[in-house]
């Protein structure tokens, strides 16, 4: 079978959510559509669709394959449009080169939950407005992701240096500060320095440490040789929004990103503590796989984000 036709049928089935609807979009019977999808699966040696019930949803491999097929088909359609335009000579060559590097297709992007939902969302909204031919699949996870295994084109990573095999673009760091509710501080007192936390309930985030423990620089902000201390926690959460709500409810002191904390502080529901003595500034990188072809959509997305979130960019 023609491989491009098989890809077209597979893409239509995924978009429609069912084999029969996808087949109708391709003007063929469900049986014929199923054979086209099966031809791809035989070639790959793995299933692309979960076939349970009336709806067909892609497997993990199917979701990745769908994104690549959609881009291939879009580029074929774009190439056909060049011929329809009737361009010739140097003008046609220039048009073809421009089309080949035009951002096009779906881009899978991963980010930590709060980074994606708060820091990135306004930028992603603007990116989509200015890039009508690109679609974003945003995967928010508070854990390290395997770009190759999970089919991620680009990932925002907070913390230490990225692993080998990744191209890393340095972004502005994320500053986190300690905070607690006024009721909690009235009941337990206000910690002035990291050593005072020994008598307090700290709220931990499992992404930082398996036991949710804090690590704070015990010294003035900006100190070049600060002593690091660990603080055990009373409650551990694997979601920063849960940690935020726990702090608002007076359960203890949380260590949260400034951009997530700001609305609660402005509303008086939380109060910053330890400001002068302890903050955590985490590096952040935008990474993608090394040694691979960098598509126009990925190249453009990385450039767009670095221009707005890089160390040299003006703060929003």
mmCIF file of C-alpha atoms in Angstrom:
data_model
loop_
_atom_site.group_PDB
_atom_site.id
_atom_site.type_symbol
_atom_site.label_atom_id
_atom_site.label_comp_id
_atom_site.label_asym_id
_atom_site.label_seq_id
_atom_site.Cartn_x
_atom_site.Cartn_y
_atom_site.Cartn_z
ATOM 1 C CA UNK A 1 0.000 0.000 0.000
ATOM 2 C CA UNK A 2 1.031 3.602 -0.563
ATOM 3 C CA UNK A 3 2.670 4.736 2.656
ATOM 4 C CA UNK A 4 1.513 8.362 2.399
ATOM 5 C CA UNK A 5 -2.066 7.203 1.918
ATOM 6 C CA UNK A 6 -1.747 4.960 4.965
ATOM 7 C CA UNK A 7 -0.443 7.937 6.955
ATOM 8 C CA UNK A 8 -3.342 10.077 5.764
ATOM 9 C CA UNK A 9 -5.876 7.463 6.846
ATOM 10 C CA UNK A 10 -4.189 7.013 10.238
ATOM 11 C CA UNK A 11 -4.153 10.786 10.870
ATOM 12 C CA UNK A 12 -7.841 11.080 9.971
ATOM 13 C CA UNK A 13 -8.750 8.170 12.272
ATOM 14 C CA UNK A 14 -6.897 9.734 15.211
ATOM 15 C CA UNK A 15 -8.395 13.164 14.595
ATOM 16 C CA UNK A 16 -11.903 11.748 14.268
ATOM 17 C CA UNK A 17 -11.526 9.421 17.230
ATOM 18 C CA UNK A 18 -12.977 6.400 15.456
ATOM 19 C CA UNK A 19 -12.198 4.152 12.525
ATOM 20 C CA UNK A 20 -15.590 4.678 10.876
ATOM 21 C CA UNK A 21 -15.402 8.495 11.068
ATOM 22 C CA UNK A 22 -11.817 8.491 9.837
ATOM 23 C CA UNK A 23 -12.772 6.206 6.967
ATOM 24 C CA UNK A 24 -15.637 8.522 5.997
ATOM 25 C CA UNK A 25 -13.232 11.477 5.929
ATOM 26 C CA UNK A 26 -11.072 9.504 3.486
ATOM 27 C CA UNK A 27 -14.059 8.379 1.400
ATOM 28 C CA UNK A 28 -13.447 4.674 2.011
ATOM 29 C CA UNK A 29 -15.018 1.839 3.961
ATOM 30 C CA UNK A 30 -14.021 1.120 7.579
ATOM 31 C CA UNK A 31 -12.573 -2.225 6.468
ATOM 32 C CA UNK A 32 -10.310 -0.529 3.922
ATOM 33 C CA UNK A 33 -9.281 2.122 6.453
ATOM 34 C CA UNK A 34 -8.419 -0.599 8.961
ATOM 35 C CA UNK A 35 -6.158 -2.276 6.371
ATOM 36 C CA UNK A 36 -4.271 1.002 5.819
ATOM 37 C CA UNK A 37 -3.643 1.394 9.554
ATOM 38 C CA UNK A 38 -2.657 -2.261 9.870
ATOM 39 C CA UNK A 39 -0.136 -1.793 7.071
ATOM 40 C CA UNK A 40 1.605 0.898 9.141
ATOM 41 C CA UNK A 41 1.502 -1.279 12.254
ATOM 42 C CA UNK A 42 3.023 -4.198 10.362
ATOM 43 C CA UNK A 43 5.805 -1.948 9.111
ATOM 44 C CA UNK A 44 6.521 -0.625 12.623
ATOM 45 C CA UNK A 45 5.966 -3.928 14.401
ATOM 46 C CA UNK A 46 3.784 -2.281 17.073
ATOM 47 C CA UNK A 47 0.185 -1.257 17.573
ATOM 48 C CA UNK A 48 -0.729 2.358 16.844
ATOM 49 C CA UNK A 49 -4.308 2.286 18.134
ATOM 50 C CA UNK A 50 -6.125 0.931 21.168
ATOM 51 C CA UNK A 51 -9.132 -0.850 19.673
ATOM 52 C CA UNK A 52 -11.539 -1.079 22.609
ATOM 53 C CA UNK A 53 -15.136 0.117 22.331
ATOM 54 C CA UNK A 54 -16.366 2.429 19.613
ATOM 55 C CA UNK A 55 -13.509 4.911 19.914
ATOM 56 C CA UNK A 56 -9.959 4.265 18.767
ATOM 57 C CA UNK A 57 -7.304 6.192 20.673
ATOM 58 C CA UNK A 58 -3.595 6.145 19.851
ATOM 59 C CA UNK A 59 -1.100 4.139 21.857
ATOM 60 C CA UNK A 60 1.978 5.934 23.243
ATOM 61 C CA UNK A 61 3.786 5.138 19.990
ATOM 62 C CA UNK A 62 0.664 6.060 18.022
ATOM 63 C CA UNK A 63 0.552 9.541 19.548
ATOM 64 C CA UNK A 64 4.178 10.172 18.591
ATOM 65 C CA UNK A 65 3.694 8.694 15.114
ATOM 66 C CA UNK A 66 0.553 10.791 14.587
ATOM 67 C CA UNK A 67 2.483 14.030 15.246
ATOM 68 C CA UNK A 68 5.186 13.097 12.743
ATOM 69 C CA UNK A 69 2.689 11.886 10.122
ATOM 70 C CA UNK A 70 0.674 15.105 10.439
ATOM 71 C CA UNK A 71 3.800 17.146 9.778
ATOM 72 C CA UNK A 72 4.841 14.981 6.812
ATOM 73 C CA UNK A 73 1.386 15.347 5.234
ATOM 74 C CA UNK A 74 1.366 19.096 5.862
ATOM 75 C CA UNK A 75 4.725 19.442 4.131
ATOM 76 C CA UNK A 76 3.531 17.385 1.158
ATOM 77 C CA UNK A 77 0.484 19.632 0.841
ATOM 78 C CA UNK A 78 2.711 22.686 1.135
ATOM 79 C CA UNK A 79 4.997 21.375 -1.616
ATOM 80 C CA UNK A 80 1.996 20.767 -3.890
ATOM 81 C CA UNK A 81 0.892 24.344 -3.306
ATOM 82 C CA UNK A 82 4.176 25.585 -4.756
ATOM 83 C CA UNK A 83 3.336 23.944 -8.067
ATOM 84 C CA UNK A 84 -0.177 25.384 -8.008
ATOM 85 C CA UNK A 85 1.257 28.849 -7.554
ATOM 86 C CA UNK A 86 3.098 28.519 -10.874
ATOM 87 C CA UNK A 87 6.327 30.034 -9.565
ATOM 88 C CA UNK A 88 9.382 29.637 -11.790
ATOM 89 C CA UNK A 89 13.163 30.012 -11.777
ATOM 90 C CA UNK A 90 14.881 31.667 -8.813
ATOM 91 C CA UNK A 91 11.512 32.745 -7.433
ATOM 92 C CA UNK A 92 10.333 29.124 -7.242
ATOM 93 C CA UNK A 93 13.560 28.012 -5.560
ATOM 94 C CA UNK A 94 13.299 30.779 -2.995
ATOM 95 C CA UNK A 95 9.669 29.915 -2.322
ATOM 96 C CA UNK A 96 10.540 26.244 -1.864
ATOM 97 C CA UNK A 97 13.343 27.041 0.573
ATOM 98 C CA UNK A 98 11.061 29.342 2.552
ATOM 99 C CA UNK A 99 8.306 26.714 2.680
ATOM 100 C CA UNK A 100 10.722 24.009 3.803
ATOM 101 C CA UNK A 101 11.746 26.088 6.830
ATOM 102 C CA UNK A 102 8.316 27.458 7.726
ATOM 103 C CA UNK A 103 7.169 26.330 11.200
ATOM 104 C CA UNK A 104 4.527 23.711 10.558
ATOM 105 C CA UNK A 105 2.890 20.803 12.382
ATOM 106 C CA UNK A 106 2.488 19.663 15.973
ATOM 107 C CA UNK A 107 5.114 20.302 18.643
ATOM 108 C CA UNK A 108 5.153 18.286 21.877
ATOM 109 C CA UNK A 109 6.470 20.366 24.763
ATOM 110 C CA UNK A 110 7.023 19.274 28.367
ATOM 111 C CA UNK A 111 7.344 21.482 31.445
ATOM 112 C CA UNK A 112 6.917 21.319 35.231
ATOM 113 C CA UNK A 113 3.335 22.013 36.273
ATOM 114 C CA UNK A 114 3.698 25.530 37.675
ATOM 115 C CA UNK A 115 6.179 26.587 34.983
ATOM 116 C CA UNK A 116 3.765 25.537 32.254
ATOM 117 C CA UNK A 117 0.529 26.746 33.822
ATOM 118 C CA UNK A 118 1.776 30.112 35.082
ATOM 119 C CA UNK A 119 5.063 31.172 33.529
ATOM 120 C CA UNK A 120 4.674 29.746 30.030
ATOM 121 C CA UNK A 121 0.958 29.976 29.291
ATOM 122 C CA UNK A 122 0.894 33.678 28.296
ATOM 123 C CA UNK A 123 3.923 33.106 26.042
ATOM 124 C CA UNK A 124 2.420 29.962 24.510
ATOM 125 C CA UNK A 125 -0.825 31.797 23.794
ATOM 126 C CA UNK A 126 1.076 34.535 21.973
ATOM 127 C CA UNK A 127 3.187 31.958 20.119
ATOM 128 C CA UNK A 128 0.095 30.210 18.770
ATOM 129 C CA UNK A 129 -1.451 33.518 17.713
ATOM 130 C CA UNK A 130 1.637 34.353 15.657
ATOM 131 C CA UNK A 131 2.229 30.813 14.338
ATOM 132 C CA UNK A 132 -1.094 29.646 12.864
ATOM 133 C CA UNK A 133 0.422 26.532 11.263
ATOM 134 C CA UNK A 134 1.837 25.129 14.521
ATOM 135 C CA UNK A 135 -0.122 23.147 17.130
ATOM 136 C CA UNK A 136 1.185 22.575 20.661
ATOM 137 C CA UNK A 137 0.753 19.446 22.775
ATOM 138 C CA UNK A 138 1.697 20.603 26.292
ATOM 139 C CA UNK A 139 2.680 17.828 28.708
ATOM 140 C CA UNK A 140 2.909 19.067 32.326
ATOM 141 C CA UNK A 141 4.722 16.713 34.685
ATOM 142 C CA UNK A 142 6.577 17.327 37.932
ATOM 143 C CA UNK A 143 9.224 14.729 37.115
ATOM 144 C CA UNK A 144 12.086 14.276 34.702
ATOM 145 C CA UNK A 145 10.925 13.179 31.244
ATOM 146 C CA UNK A 146 12.629 10.960 28.693
ATOM 147 C CA UNK A 147 12.376 13.000 25.502
ATOM 148 C CA UNK A 148 13.048 10.100 23.147
ATOM 149 C CA UNK A 149 10.894 7.543 24.937
ATOM 150 C CA UNK A 150 7.941 9.916 25.418
ATOM 151 C CA UNK A 151 8.119 11.612 22.031
ATOM 152 C CA UNK A 152 8.866 15.076 23.440
ATOM 153 C CA UNK A 153 10.309 17.628 21.016
ATOM 154 C CA UNK A 154 11.356 20.192 23.647
ATOM 155 C CA UNK A 155 11.293 20.280 27.448
ATOM 156 C CA UNK A 156 11.619 23.005 30.057
ATOM 157 C CA UNK A 157 13.697 21.594 32.902
ATOM 158 C CA UNK A 158 14.306 23.217 36.283
ATOM 159 C CA UNK A 159 17.169 22.196 38.534
ATOM 160 C CA UNK A 160 20.671 20.982 37.780
ATOM 161 C CA UNK A 161 22.493 20.458 34.518
ATOM 162 C CA UNK A 162 20.622 18.539 31.806
ATOM 163 C CA UNK A 163 21.659 14.970 31.039
ATOM 164 C CA UNK A 164 24.146 14.125 28.262
ATOM 165 C CA UNK A 165 22.611 13.721 24.833
ATOM 166 C CA UNK A 166 20.556 16.909 25.133
ATOM 167 C CA UNK A 167 21.080 20.336 23.622
ATOM 168 C CA UNK A 168 20.427 22.809 26.460
ATOM 169 C CA UNK A 169 19.512 26.479 26.138
ATOM 170 C CA UNK A 170 19.920 28.441 29.369
ATOM 171 C CA UNK A 171 16.903 30.429 30.563
ATOM 172 C CA UNK A 172 16.361 32.742 33.505
ATOM 173 C CA UNK A 173 16.345 30.903 36.818
ATOM 174 C CA UNK A 174 13.241 30.339 38.922
ATOM 175 C CA UNK A 175 13.394 31.977 42.352
ATOM 176 C CA UNK A 176 11.536 30.306 45.194
ATOM 177 C CA UNK A 177 10.845 31.843 48.588
ATOM 178 C CA UNK A 178 9.366 30.624 51.864
ATOM 179 C CA UNK A 179 5.820 31.609 52.784
ATOM 180 C CA UNK A 180 3.090 30.861 55.311
ATOM 181 C CA UNK A 181 -0.407 32.029 56.198
ATOM 182 C CA UNK A 182 -0.900 34.898 58.697
ATOM 183 C CA UNK A 183 -2.829 32.516 60.985
ATOM 184 C CA UNK A 184 0.029 30.019 61.043
ATOM 185 C CA UNK A 185 2.613 32.723 61.793
ATOM 186 C CA UNK A 186 0.446 34.196 64.543
ATOM 187 C CA UNK A 187 0.199 30.740 66.107
ATOM 188 C CA UNK A 188 3.788 29.541 65.659
ATOM 189 C CA UNK A 189 5.857 32.685 65.276
ATOM 190 C CA UNK A 190 7.763 34.171 62.333
ATOM 191 C CA UNK A 191 11.063 32.464 61.395
ATOM 192 C CA UNK A 192 13.774 35.044 60.742
ATOM 193 C CA UNK A 193 16.551 32.761 59.474
ATOM 194 C CA UNK A 194 16.851 29.129 58.294
ATOM 195 C CA UNK A 195 17.914 27.957 61.746
ATOM 196 C CA UNK A 196 14.519 29.025 63.118
ATOM 197 C CA UNK A 197 12.738 26.426 60.964
ATOM 198 C CA UNK A 198 13.611 23.694 63.460
ATOM 199 C CA UNK A 199 10.492 24.589 65.420
ATOM 200 C CA UNK A 200 8.167 24.887 62.430
ATOM 201 C CA UNK A 201 6.122 22.647 60.129
ATOM 202 C CA UNK A 202 7.659 22.698 56.643
ATOM 203 C CA UNK A 203 5.717 21.617 53.550
ATOM 204 C CA UNK A 204 7.756 19.550 51.111
ATOM 205 C CA UNK A 205 7.612 18.968 47.376
ATOM 206 C CA UNK A 206 8.573 15.461 46.244
ATOM 207 C CA UNK A 207 10.102 16.750 42.982
ATOM 208 C CA UNK A 208 12.902 18.367 45.003
ATOM 209 C CA UNK A 209 13.797 15.390 47.160
ATOM 210 C CA UNK A 210 12.491 11.853 47.666
ATOM 211 C CA UNK A 211 11.626 12.828 51.251
ATOM 212 C CA UNK A 212 10.483 16.328 50.362
ATOM 213 C CA UNK A 213 13.271 17.951 52.380
ATOM 214 C CA UNK A 214 14.287 21.542 51.830
ATOM 215 C CA UNK A 215 17.808 22.734 51.138
ATOM 216 C CA UNK A 216 18.360 26.402 51.953
ATOM 217 C CA UNK A 217 21.396 28.619 51.742
ATOM 218 C CA UNK A 218 21.956 29.797 55.319
ATOM 219 C CA UNK A 219 23.305 33.235 54.494
ATOM 220 C CA UNK A 220 22.378 36.578 52.924
ATOM 221 C CA UNK A 221 20.791 36.673 49.484
ATOM 222 C CA UNK A 222 23.496 36.569 46.845
ATOM 223 C CA UNK A 223 26.130 35.092 49.183
ATOM 224 C CA UNK A 224 28.787 33.260 47.223
ATOM 225 C CA UNK A 225 29.677 30.780 49.959
ATOM 226 C CA UNK A 226 26.470 29.991 51.798
ATOM 227 C CA UNK A 227 26.110 27.033 54.128
ATOM 228 C CA UNK A 228 23.385 24.611 53.032
ATOM 229 C CA UNK A 229 21.112 23.003 55.601
ATOM 230 C CA UNK A 230 18.343 20.415 55.225
ATOM 231 C CA UNK A 231 14.961 20.670 56.898
ATOM 232 C CA UNK A 232 12.667 17.690 57.335
ATOM 233 C CA UNK A 233 9.038 18.243 56.427
ATOM 234 C CA UNK A 234 5.674 17.598 58.057
ATOM 235 C CA UNK A 235 3.675 17.142 54.862
ATOM 236 C CA UNK A 236 4.906 16.021 51.435
ATOM 237 C CA UNK A 237 2.985 16.725 48.213
ATOM 238 C CA UNK A 238 3.787 15.788 44.634
ATOM 239 C CA UNK A 239 1.904 18.796 43.254
ATOM 240 C CA UNK A 240 2.911 22.438 43.866
ATOM 241 C CA UNK A 241 -0.710 23.623 43.809
ATOM 242 C CA UNK A 242 -1.474 21.256 46.682
ATOM 243 C CA UNK A 243 1.526 22.645 48.534
ATOM 244 C CA UNK A 244 0.238 26.177 47.930
ATOM 245 C CA UNK A 245 -3.217 25.351 49.262
ATOM 246 C CA UNK A 246 -1.718 23.611 52.291
ATOM 247 C CA UNK A 247 0.167 26.816 53.116
ATOM 248 C CA UNK A 248 -2.978 28.944 52.635
ATOM 249 C CA UNK A 249 -4.838 26.583 54.997
ATOM 250 C CA UNK A 250 -2.238 27.203 57.693
ATOM 251 C CA UNK A 251 -0.631 23.765 57.616
ATOM 252 C CA UNK A 252 2.925 25.113 57.586
ATOM 253 C CA UNK A 253 5.607 26.960 55.626
ATOM 254 C CA UNK A 254 5.983 26.272 51.906
ATOM 255 C CA UNK A 255 8.862 26.970 49.527
ATOM 256 C CA UNK A 256 7.261 28.181 46.283
ATOM 257 C CA UNK A 257 8.142 30.023 43.049
ATOM 258 C CA UNK A 258 7.684 33.778 43.293
ATOM 259 C CA UNK A 259 5.354 33.901 40.276
ATOM 260 C CA UNK A 260 3.035 31.337 41.900
ATOM 261 C CA UNK A 261 3.195 32.991 45.300
ATOM 262 C CA UNK A 262 2.630 36.621 44.220
ATOM 263 C CA UNK A 263 -1.219 36.554 43.900
ATOM 264 C CA UNK A 264 -1.615 34.959 47.335
ATOM 265 C CA UNK A 265 0.730 37.491 48.943
ATOM 266 C CA UNK A 266 -1.074 40.385 47.238
ATOM 267 C CA UNK A 267 -4.404 39.063 48.569
ATOM 268 C CA UNK A 268 -2.987 38.731 52.090
ATOM 269 C CA UNK A 269 -3.495 34.972 52.235
ATOM 270 C CA UNK A 270 0.240 34.282 52.495
ATOM 271 C CA UNK A 271 3.222 36.160 53.920
ATOM 272 C CA UNK A 272 6.815 35.832 52.763
ATOM 273 C CA UNK A 273 9.323 34.858 55.446
ATOM 274 C CA UNK A 274 13.133 34.452 55.510
ATOM 275 C CA UNK A 275 13.348 36.978 52.651
ATOM 276 C CA UNK A 276 16.665 38.477 53.674
ATOM 277 C CA UNK A 277 18.356 35.208 54.506
ATOM 278 C CA UNK A 278 17.162 32.401 52.291
ATOM 279 C CA UNK A 279 15.932 32.072 48.733
ATOM 280 C CA UNK A 280 16.401 29.263 46.268
ATOM 281 C CA UNK A 281 17.266 30.242 42.712
ATOM 282 C CA UNK A 282 16.999 27.230 40.418
ATOM 283 C CA UNK A 283 18.505 27.225 36.930
ATOM 284 C CA UNK A 284 16.120 26.440 34.082
ATOM 285 C CA UNK A 285 16.895 25.122 30.617
ATOM 286 C CA UNK A 286 14.992 24.448 27.415
ATOM 287 C CA UNK A 287 16.327 21.179 26.018
ATOM 288 C CA UNK A 288 15.907 18.974 22.974
ATOM 289 C CA UNK A 289 17.635 15.839 21.709
ATOM 290 C CA UNK A 290 21.147 16.236 20.298
ATOM 291 C CA UNK A 291 22.283 14.673 17.031
ATOM 292 C CA UNK A 292 18.844 14.904 15.419
ATOM 293 C CA UNK A 293 17.416 16.908 12.554
ATOM 294 C CA UNK A 294 16.050 20.150 13.997
ATOM 295 C CA UNK A 295 12.772 20.932 12.261
ATOM 296 C CA UNK A 296 11.688 24.465 11.453
ATOM 297 C CA UNK A 297 8.972 24.327 14.116
ATOM 298 C CA UNK A 298 11.454 23.289 16.831
ATOM 299 C CA UNK A 299 14.119 25.771 15.762
ATOM 300 C CA UNK A 300 11.601 28.602 15.707
ATOM 301 C CA UNK A 301 10.020 27.625 19.055
ATOM 302 C CA UNK A 302 13.388 27.465 20.814
ATOM 303 C CA UNK A 303 14.422 30.836 19.398
ATOM 304 C CA UNK A 304 11.106 32.382 20.412
ATOM 305 C CA UNK A 305 11.337 31.159 24.009
ATOM 306 C CA UNK A 306 15.012 31.994 24.489
ATOM 307 C CA UNK A 307 14.350 35.523 23.231
ATOM 308 C CA UNK A 308 11.700 35.968 25.938
ATOM 309 C CA UNK A 309 12.984 33.834 28.802
ATOM 310 C CA UNK A 310 16.746 33.780 28.238
ATOM 311 C CA UNK A 311 19.198 35.387 30.696
ATOM 312 C CA UNK A 312 19.572 38.422 28.416
ATOM 313 C CA UNK A 313 15.836 38.924 27.887
ATOM 314 C CA UNK A 314 14.030 41.702 29.709
ATOM 315 C CA UNK A 315 11.837 40.357 32.558
ATOM 316 C CA UNK A 316 8.149 40.236 31.700
#
